[in-house]
Amino acid sequence: MKAQKGEIRVITGNAAAAYGAMLCRPDVVASYPITPQSEVVEQLSRFHADGILDAEMVEVEGENSAMNIVAAVTLAGGRAFTATSSAGLAFMFDAFLMTAGYRAPVVMINVNRELTSIFSVSGGQQDIMTVLNAGWVQISVENCQEILDSVIMAFRLAEDIEIQLPVMVCYDGFYLSFLAEAVEIPAREDVDQFLAPLKLQPERTKLVPEKPLGCGTHGILRGFMELRYKHCAALERAKQKLEEIDREFGEFFGRSYGGQIEEYRTEDAEIVVLTSGSAVGTARTVVDAKRAQGLKVGLIKLRMIRPFPRERLTQALKGKKAVGIIDRSVCFGWNCGPMYMELRALCPDIGFVPMMSFIDGLANMDISIPHIERVIDDVYAASQGKPYQEVTWIPLEE
Amino acid sequence: MVQKAKKLPRVFDYFRDEDQFVGGLAFCAGCPLELALRILSKVLGRETVLVGTPSCSAPVIHGQNIGTWHRLPYYGCLMTGVPSSATGLARYYRKVGKDVNVVCFTGDGCAADVGFQPLSGAAERNEHFIYICYDNEGYMNTGIQRSSTTPRGAATTTTPVGVAGRGKETSAKNLPLIMAMHRPSYVATATLSHLEDFVKKLLKAEEKRKEGFVYIHVFIPCAVGWGIESDSTIQVSRMAVRTNYFPLWEAENGKFRLTHTVATPKPITEYTKLIRKFRHLTEEELARLQEEVNSNFAFLRHLTEFGGGESPSNAEG
Amino acid sequence: MVIMKEFIKYEAGWSDADELLLCLDTGSWRTKRPVVDRQKCNYCALCALYCPPQCMVNMNDYFTPNLDFCKGCGICAKECPRGAVTMVPEGEFAHEGAKR
């Protein structure tokens, strides 16, 4: 059984996100504008006004309310969607924590933007990196097609009875948000069919007027520990579940993204570059060029950032001679990139391997082709035993 | 042997259901909040979805691990998220065709301070749920700290009286009036001393909820926090009405009327003398409080003249 | 690792009145209890209405407190228009044993 060919339209990343959400038929959409996300909610409002989206639209007075609304809807048994960025993510943070802890299967788009720790309206990933420890599933995507597809997969993942976790699909603001690409938009019936297995599963617990159930009990002592444990266990299960969903998506729609990570030309690679988000597209080009010059370099695209794809990465990195990690954010207190820091934690599993942190792309600085060439050259030098600089802020060395 | 009353008071007729709360609840002895919650449960019945948040009512509304203190469905959330969570519930239930009373039950700290933004948003959007704010004029559950509905001059743990402090320095915000200015479906004030008025307003809330947002502001003297005897909380509520400190009114879509008029309001000192948190006030400070009460009531009176309908003529002395 | 014995059967923080309904022994809080004079009581029911734990029991021509839950706040005595309710210190009932 394969899906029919979808309609191809040239749309922005934001519009792709809106299409993805609309196709999944959410019951309630909460909208609040914030650059660079505003078009997502505008497009959804347009769908609603044109009769294409049959959802309760709530134009909220702040992102904090948006998160509370969508969490409540899913805990009452419905499907809900919202989108935010940067300061909005920060503003909804108390509810963001609650949503994960209450196991509300919300799907949210985050259009990555520098978190306002320096006031900035520009692209960066500090916002999503700051909330890593909240208990959400976080998936980072590379292009507009992947945005749309990941939203559909996100609903399938979030609402799965074995998972029941909120999922955040993240894409780089200013790079993907306003970039128009050709995107294949699946037919509505096909998306319905892809999400249909959820209806065959047992119903999740929900707040209904007929039953004396309370949502959000006060957890204490062992009961709390039990709930926390179950949450962590569900996050672990999400890894394998994403692999399965991605595979099924590939078989049905013809597009697959590798699950937790995508390994590009890594099998025989001696050195590896690892990054996430829109920079992956550029990195592919540079890796191909370097390969053509005879360098055995591979690329790992980090898709699932939470839960951390420990097993897949361990397998991908075993035996590699050096790894360079490009972060579009910083890890305060460790003076390096956050993904670099997490990769370092794998050293006991993969054996010691020279790892280098490259910080680039903050506040709309492009992670350009020359930058990635430099990364590969530096990583190669490290693999040859030359002394290397552990952390490099690429633009600042120019 | 005295003549026995033939019938129970009319309030009993409005009880639709049994009390859904267990007999032993963690409310202080004499707390009108317990009365409010139990009466609400009896009047609105068991298919009410309560939305609660950290406050004096939280140890009762929220469960403890899997255990719970009542048989009502509830949603326990953060103080910043009560009206927004209720919006989500109300919108979803309506979408799937369930006619449910979603009732938020929070203190003044949540409604007037930290949760005010979402409350204003929900009122402006005229969301279809009931928001009940119980005003004990402070953050009582955390230890009697001041909130923005604490009256001027009141002693609290964050506005204590000493050589450098005379209690709270600013006047309380008039939260029910602010909510009425959003012109939602229905706004009302109530006390537990005037029980039939309270119950009727609950029933009206249920009706008006079908058209839009409902806000009820209930006056709750706190025995522990204000310094009154546990047996006097109802008496203090009554005196608040009789001094026009807490007038009983309602506003449907922005049109005001008093639901209870007081022919000869008592001086505010009749109220403050019952309450220890006002004990330190000088004559000048009391006069200022009286002036505040007078002008607030006069303002309210003017609002009722804008076509709200008749105020009752059976005024209480 | 595996959870040895599951206390909460739900995946998340749900409480369930059908599973576990809690109740506090609030009757043990009081230091005085209301005593109703049946001769003076005119069955107006104000004590029953104003009782915060709503624990006044309807005895058909008078009301009496449910001592399992009466906290001894005294509102019934204060509000009774006939003065039919008196608050009596618990010590007077010590001979009756715990709580009765």
mmCIF file of C-alpha atoms in Angstrom, chain A residues 109-313:
data_model
loop_
_atom_site.group_PDB
_atom_site.id
_atom_site.type_symbol
_atom_site.label_atom_id
_atom_site.label_comp_id
_atom_site.label_asym_id
_atom_site.label_seq_id
_atom_site.Cartn_x
_atom_site.Cartn_y
_atom_site.Cartn_z
ATOM 1 C CA ILE A 109 6.754 23.539 16.252
ATOM 2 C CA ASN A 110 9.713 25.556 17.425
ATOM 3 C CA VAL A 111 11.235 27.877 14.892
ATOM 4 C CA ASN A 112 14.736 28.138 16.286
ATOM 5 C CA ARG A 113 15.866 31.588 17.185
ATOM 6 C CA GLU A 114 18.479 32.978 19.534
ATOM 7 C CA LEU A 115 17.112 32.962 23.026
ATOM 8 C CA THR A 116 16.911 36.456 24.371
ATOM 9 C CA SER A 117 19.900 36.121 26.619
ATOM 10 C CA ILE A 118 21.298 38.705 24.293
ATOM 11 C CA PHE A 119 18.361 40.450 22.700
ATOM 12 C CA SER A 120 18.291 39.160 19.158
ATOM 13 C CA VAL A 121 15.739 38.487 16.486
ATOM 14 C CA SER A 122 17.836 36.108 14.450
ATOM 15 C CA GLY A 123 18.465 32.437 13.802
ATOM 16 C CA GLY A 124 20.232 30.229 16.316
ATOM 17 C CA GLN A 125 19.499 27.109 18.352
ATOM 18 C CA GLN A 126 20.031 28.398 21.857
ATOM 19 C CA ASP A 127 16.307 28.242 22.542
ATOM 20 C CA ILE A 128 15.918 24.518 21.958
ATOM 21 C CA MET A 129 19.213 23.690 23.629
ATOM 22 C CA THR A 130 18.170 25.502 26.771
ATOM 23 C CA VAL A 131 15.099 23.311 27.266
ATOM 24 C CA LEU A 132 16.744 19.934 26.713
ATOM 25 C CA ASN A 133 16.134 18.824 30.282
ATOM 26 C CA ALA A 134 12.373 19.318 30.256
ATOM 27 C CA GLY A 135 11.393 15.803 29.220
ATOM 28 C CA TRP A 136 10.100 16.502 25.707
ATOM 29 C CA VAL A 137 10.984 14.621 22.556
ATOM 30 C CA GLN A 138 12.933 17.011 20.337
ATOM 31 C CA ILE A 139 13.466 16.459 16.625
ATOM 32 C CA SER A 140 15.540 18.785 14.430
ATOM 33 C CA VAL A 141 14.976 18.963 10.679
ATOM 34 C CA GLU A 142 16.982 19.929 7.634
ATOM 35 C CA ASN A 143 14.600 21.174 4.949
ATOM 36 C CA CYS A 144 11.028 22.208 4.271
ATOM 37 C CA GLN A 145 9.866 18.780 3.137
ATOM 38 C CA GLU A 146 11.202 17.283 6.332
ATOM 39 C CA ILE A 147 9.302 19.880 8.355
ATOM 40 C CA LEU A 148 5.983 18.793 6.927
ATOM 41 C CA ASP A 149 6.774 15.102 7.160
ATOM 42 C CA SER A 150 8.114 15.390 10.705
ATOM 43 C CA VAL A 151 4.949 17.067 11.959
ATOM 44 C CA ILE A 152 2.921 14.116 10.723
ATOM 45 C CA MET A 153 5.359 11.654 12.279
ATOM 46 C CA ALA A 154 5.338 13.704 15.470
ATOM 47 C CA PHE A 155 1.606 13.187 16.011
ATOM 48 C CA ARG A 156 2.049 9.506 15.399
ATOM 49 C CA LEU A 157 4.862 9.361 17.927
ATOM 50 C CA ALA A 158 3.356 11.595 20.594
ATOM 51 C CA GLU A 159 -0.035 9.922 20.728
ATOM 52 C CA ASP A 160 1.286 6.347 20.633
ATOM 53 C CA ILE A 161 -0.012 4.570 23.719
ATOM 54 C CA GLU A 162 3.481 3.358 24.601
ATOM 55 C CA ILE A 163 4.920 6.863 24.392
ATOM 56 C CA GLN A 164 2.439 9.606 25.369
ATOM 57 C CA LEU A 165 5.009 12.364 25.309
ATOM 58 C CA PRO A 166 4.962 15.848 23.830
ATOM 59 C CA VAL A 167 7.070 16.230 20.690
ATOM 60 C CA MET A 168 8.771 19.387 19.502
ATOM 61 C CA VAL A 169 9.730 19.624 15.842
ATOM 62 C CA CYS A 170 12.443 22.242 15.460
ATOM 63 C CA TYR A 171 13.706 24.026 12.393
ATOM 64 C CA ASP A 172 16.089 26.933 12.001
ATOM 65 C CA GLY A 173 14.400 30.279 11.924
ATOM 66 C CA PHE A 174 15.433 32.678 9.152
ATOM 67 C CA TYR A 175 16.975 29.760 7.260
ATOM 68 C CA LEU A 176 14.060 27.423 6.841
ATOM 69 C CA SER A 177 11.205 29.554 8.103
ATOM 70 C CA PHE A 178 11.277 31.978 5.190
ATOM 71 C CA LEU A 179 12.950 29.722 2.623
ATOM 72 C CA ALA A 180 10.610 28.593 -0.148
ATOM 73 C CA GLU A 181 11.265 25.140 -1.538
ATOM 74 C CA ALA A 182 9.308 22.640 -3.550
ATOM 75 C CA VAL A 183 7.391 20.520 -1.067
ATOM 76 C CA GLU A 184 5.213 17.527 -1.824
ATOM 77 C CA ILE A 185 2.032 17.877 0.187
ATOM 78 C CA PRO A 186 0.456 14.504 0.938
ATOM 79 C CA ALA A 187 -3.205 13.920 0.321
ATOM 80 C CA ARG A 188 -5.412 14.254 3.349
ATOM 81 C CA GLU A 189 -6.748 10.707 3.120
ATOM 82 C CA ASP A 190 -3.203 9.364 3.118
ATOM 83 C CA VAL A 191 -2.311 11.262 6.259
ATOM 84 C CA ASP A 192 -5.528 9.986 7.850
ATOM 85 C CA GLN A 193 -4.442 6.478 6.948
ATOM 86 C CA PHE A 194 -0.946 6.974 8.328
ATOM 87 C CA LEU A 195 -2.381 8.162 11.644
ATOM 88 C CA ALA A 196 -5.139 5.543 11.699
ATOM 89 C CA PRO A 197 -3.155 2.925 13.687
ATOM 90 C CA LEU A 198 -3.483 5.242 16.690
ATOM 91 C CA LYS A 199 -7.230 4.601 16.736
ATOM 92 C CA LEU A 200 -6.658 0.859 16.938
ATOM 93 C CA GLN A 201 -4.612 1.212 20.103
ATOM 94 C CA PRO A 202 -6.156 1.228 23.578
ATOM 95 C CA GLU A 203 -7.456 4.663 24.543
ATOM 96 C CA ARG A 204 -5.163 6.724 26.698
ATOM 97 C CA THR A 205 -6.342 8.024 30.083
ATOM 98 C CA LYS A 206 -8.312 11.216 29.657
ATOM 99 C CA LEU A 207 -10.177 13.762 31.720
ATOM 100 C CA VAL A 208 -13.897 13.322 31.161
ATOM 101 C CA PRO A 209 -16.871 14.589 33.167
ATOM 102 C CA GLU A 210 -18.273 11.094 33.662
ATOM 103 C CA LYS A 211 -15.321 9.666 35.566
ATOM 104 C CA PRO A 212 -13.888 10.743 38.939
ATOM 105 C CA LEU A 213 -10.345 11.025 37.578
ATOM 106 C CA GLY A 214 -8.078 13.879 38.450
ATOM 107 C CA CYS A 215 -5.289 15.089 36.216
ATOM 108 C CA GLY A 216 -2.273 16.630 37.876
ATOM 109 C CA THR A 217 -2.285 14.961 41.253
ATOM 110 C CA HIS A 218 0.276 16.027 43.826
ATOM 111 C CA GLY A 219 3.128 13.579 43.489
ATOM 112 C CA ILE A 220 5.105 12.700 46.572
ATOM 113 C CA LEU A 221 7.548 10.126 47.869
ATOM 114 C CA ARG A 222 7.563 6.841 46.037
ATOM 115 C CA GLY A 223 4.567 7.701 43.871
ATOM 116 C CA PHE A 224 6.484 10.635 42.428
ATOM 117 C CA MET A 225 9.544 8.504 41.803
ATOM 118 C CA GLU A 226 7.390 5.984 40.021
ATOM 119 C CA LEU A 227 5.947 8.620 37.704
ATOM 120 C CA ARG A 228 9.363 10.079 36.997
ATOM 121 C CA TYR A 229 10.715 6.661 36.196
ATOM 122 C CA LYS A 230 7.852 5.956 33.813
ATOM 123 C CA HIS A 231 8.499 9.253 32.065
ATOM 124 C CA CYS A 232 12.168 8.438 31.567
ATOM 125 C CA ALA A 233 11.280 4.953 30.383
ATOM 126 C CA ALA A 234 8.859 6.369 27.823
ATOM 127 C CA LEU A 235 11.557 8.693 26.508
ATOM 128 C CA GLU A 236 13.784 5.687 26.040
ATOM 129 C CA ARG A 237 11.079 3.863 24.106
ATOM 130 C CA ALA A 238 10.620 6.889 21.870
ATOM 131 C CA LYS A 239 13.950 6.147 20.182
ATOM 132 C CA GLN A 240 12.913 2.792 18.794
ATOM 133 C CA LYS A 241 9.417 4.042 18.108
ATOM 134 C CA LEU A 242 10.740 6.848 15.919
ATOM 135 C CA GLU A 243 12.778 4.329 13.937
ATOM 136 C CA GLU A 244 9.653 2.281 13.306
ATOM 137 C CA ILE A 245 7.515 5.280 12.408
ATOM 138 C CA ASP A 246 10.174 6.678 10.085
ATOM 139 C CA ARG A 247 10.473 3.335 8.347
ATOM 140 C CA GLU A 248 6.718 3.057 7.944
ATOM 141 C CA PHE A 249 6.575 6.625 6.646
ATOM 142 C CA GLY A 250 9.233 5.744 4.094
ATOM 143 C CA GLU A 251 7.365 2.678 2.906
ATOM 144 C CA PHE A 252 4.076 4.525 2.634
ATOM 145 C CA PHE A 253 5.024 8.004 1.442
ATOM 146 C CA GLY A 254 8.361 7.169 -0.169
ATOM 147 C CA ARG A 255 10.404 9.517 2.027
ATOM 148 C CA SER A 256 12.443 8.379 4.997
ATOM 149 C CA TYR A 257 14.929 10.259 7.142
ATOM 150 C CA GLY A 258 16.925 7.600 8.954
ATOM 151 C CA GLY A 259 15.115 7.689 12.280
ATOM 152 C CA GLN A 260 17.148 9.118 15.166
ATOM 153 C CA ILE A 261 20.165 10.024 13.034
ATOM 154 C CA GLU A 262 21.029 9.948 9.357
ATOM 155 C CA GLU A 263 24.417 8.604 8.433
ATOM 156 C CA TYR A 264 25.720 10.073 5.198
ATOM 157 C CA ARG A 265 28.768 8.332 3.708
ATOM 158 C CA THR A 266 29.969 7.207 7.118
ATOM 159 C CA GLU A 267 30.515 3.466 6.557
ATOM 160 C CA ASP A 268 34.069 3.769 5.279
ATOM 161 C CA ALA A 269 34.697 7.243 6.652
ATOM 162 C CA GLU A 270 37.737 7.897 8.795
ATOM 163 C CA ILE A 271 36.538 11.208 10.118
ATOM 164 C CA VAL A 272 33.024 12.428 10.754
ATOM 165 C CA VAL A 273 31.317 15.786 10.925
ATOM 166 C CA LEU A 274 28.167 15.931 13.027
ATOM 167 C CA THR A 275 25.548 18.665 13.032
ATOM 168 C CA SER A 276 21.805 19.270 13.013
ATOM 169 C CA GLY A 277 19.261 21.529 11.366
ATOM 170 C CA SER A 278 19.646 23.529 8.179
ATOM 171 C CA ALA A 279 23.460 23.350 8.256
ATOM 172 C CA VAL A 280 23.205 19.674 7.309
ATOM 173 C CA GLY A 281 22.263 20.610 3.760
ATOM 174 C CA THR A 282 25.396 22.708 3.351
ATOM 175 C CA ALA A 283 27.496 20.047 5.037
ATOM 176 C CA ARG A 284 26.387 17.422 2.531
ATOM 177 C CA THR A 285 27.718 19.547 -0.312
ATOM 178 C CA VAL A 286 31.076 20.045 1.373
ATOM 179 C CA VAL A 287 31.384 16.369 2.306
ATOM 180 C CA ASP A 288 30.773 15.406 -1.318
ATOM 181 C CA ALA A 289 33.392 17.883 -2.504
ATOM 182 C CA LYS A 290 35.965 16.619 -0.008
ATOM 183 C CA ARG A 291 35.194 13.032 -0.933
ATOM 184 C CA ALA A 292 35.812 13.916 -4.565
ATOM 185 C CA GLN A 293 39.252 15.114 -3.424
ATOM 186 C CA GLY A 294 39.840 11.722 -1.835
ATOM 187 C CA LEU A 295 39.187 12.550 1.802
ATOM 188 C CA LYS A 296 37.300 9.819 3.659
ATOM 189 C CA VAL A 297 34.866 12.023 5.479
ATOM 190 C CA GLY A 298 31.293 11.262 6.503
ATOM 191 C CA LEU A 299 28.404 13.290 7.889
ATOM 192 C CA ILE A 300 26.040 12.467 10.729
ATOM 193 C CA LYS A 301 22.799 14.379 10.845
ATOM 194 C CA LEU A 302 21.458 14.528 14.350
ATOM 195 C CA ARG A 303 17.658 14.405 14.061
ATOM 196 C CA MET A 304 16.484 13.257 17.436
ATOM 197 C CA ILE A 305 18.176 15.427 20.036
ATOM 198 C CA ARG A 306 15.980 14.217 22.897
ATOM 199 C CA PRO A 307 16.025 11.432 23.791
ATOM 200 C CA PHE A 308 19.725 11.332 22.907
ATOM 201 C CA PRO A 309 20.406 8.670 20.262
ATOM 202 C CA ARG A 310 23.142 7.036 22.257
ATOM 203 C CA GLU A 311 23.072 3.578 20.699
ATOM 204 C CA ARG A 312 22.876 4.735 17.084
ATOM 205 C CA LEU A 313 25.704 7.221 17.582
#
